[in-house]
Tab-separated table of C-alpha atoms and ligand atoms in Angstrom:
chain	number	residue	atom	x	y	z
A	18	UNK	CA	62.219	90.756	132.111
A	19	UNK	CA	63.618	92.334	128.986
A	20	UNK	CA	66.896	94.042	129.790
A	21	UNK	CA	68.690	96.322	127.375
A	22	UNK	CA	71.953	97.739	128.618
A	23	UNK	CA	73.125	101.061	127.276
A	24	UNK	CA	76.163	101.635	129.430
A	25	UNK	CA	78.190	99.668	131.951
A	26	UNK	CA	81.352	100.993	133.526
A	27	UNK	CA	82.583	99.391	136.733
A	28	UNK	CA	83.700	101.347	139.777
A	29	UNK	CA	87.262	100.801	138.627
A	30	UNK	CA	86.633	102.752	135.449
A	31	UNK	CA	86.933	106.440	134.895
A	32	UNK	CA	83.409	107.798	135.306
A	33	UNK	CA	81.667	104.634	136.464
A	34	UNK	CA	77.966	104.151	135.998
A	35	UNK	CA	75.249	101.912	134.642
A	36	UNK	CA	72.347	102.815	132.386
A	37	UNK	CA	69.846	100.265	131.166
A	38	UNK	CA	66.254	99.783	130.165
A	39	UNK	CA	64.446	97.065	132.078
A	40	UNK	CA	61.011	96.378	130.632
A	41	UNK	CA	61.156	99.902	129.182
A	42	UNK	CA	61.876	101.428	132.601
A	43	UNK	CA	65.059	103.444	132.724
A	44	UNK	CA	67.355	102.253	135.498
A	45	UNK	CA	70.505	104.163	136.327
A	46	UNK	CA	73.319	103.685	138.788
A	47	UNK	CA	75.757	106.372	139.742
A	48	UNK	CA	78.228	105.511	142.521
A	49	UNK	CA	78.244	109.073	143.754
A	50	UNK	CA	74.494	109.152	144.204
A	51	UNK	CA	73.602	105.520	144.846
A	52	UNK	CA	70.948	103.674	142.921
A	53	UNK	CA	68.519	105.922	141.142
A	54	UNK	CA	65.521	104.326	139.573
A	55	UNK	CA	63.205	106.020	137.189
A	56	UNK	CA	60.235	103.718	136.961
A	57	UNK	CA	56.572	104.150	136.273
A	58	UNK	CA	56.098	101.412	138.851
A	59	UNK	CA	57.371	103.336	141.876
A	60	UNK	CA	57.849	106.921	140.808
A	61	UNK	CA	61.335	108.283	141.400
A	62	UNK	CA	62.013	106.807	144.819
A	63	UNK	CA	65.461	105.422	145.452
A	64	UNK	CA	64.111	102.244	146.978
A	65	UNK	CA	64.666	98.912	145.339
A	66	UNK	CA	62.186	97.762	142.716
A	67	UNK	CA	61.887	94.649	140.549
A	68	UNK	CA	63.617	96.374	137.635
A	69	UNK	CA	66.702	97.202	139.657
A	70	UNK	CA	66.801	93.689	141.054
A	71	UNK	CA	66.563	92.226	137.557
A	72	UNK	CA	69.430	94.386	136.360
A	73	UNK	CA	71.605	93.512	139.357
A	74	UNK	CA	71.000	89.869	138.523
A	75	UNK	CA	72.797	90.106	135.192
A	76	UNK	CA	75.642	92.337	136.357
A	77	UNK	CA	78.773	90.967	137.938
A	78	UNK	CA	78.832	92.185	141.554
A	79	UNK	CA	82.299	93.603	140.935
A	80	UNK	CA	80.774	96.205	138.628
A	81	UNK	CA	79.252	97.731	141.736
A	82	UNK	CA	82.452	97.467	143.724
A	83	UNK	CA	81.847	94.204	145.567
A	84	UNK	CA	84.926	92.142	146.281
A	85	UNK	CA	85.214	88.424	145.516
B	120	ZN	ZN1	60.947	99.710	138.681
């Protein structure tokens, strides 16, 4: 998948969040609201979709607050 990252701030940053385009689908993460996906593939449900999974693949888990 083609991933274009607009914004990545880890949970340790001030105002953390992730915004990226994955195959032209906008994928956003906001720690206060959990994963929010805006995809033509699955509407605006918060459930996981291939675009979110693809983005998670290229992010270090620590961005999302995982330890080790
Ligand atoms: Zn999707």
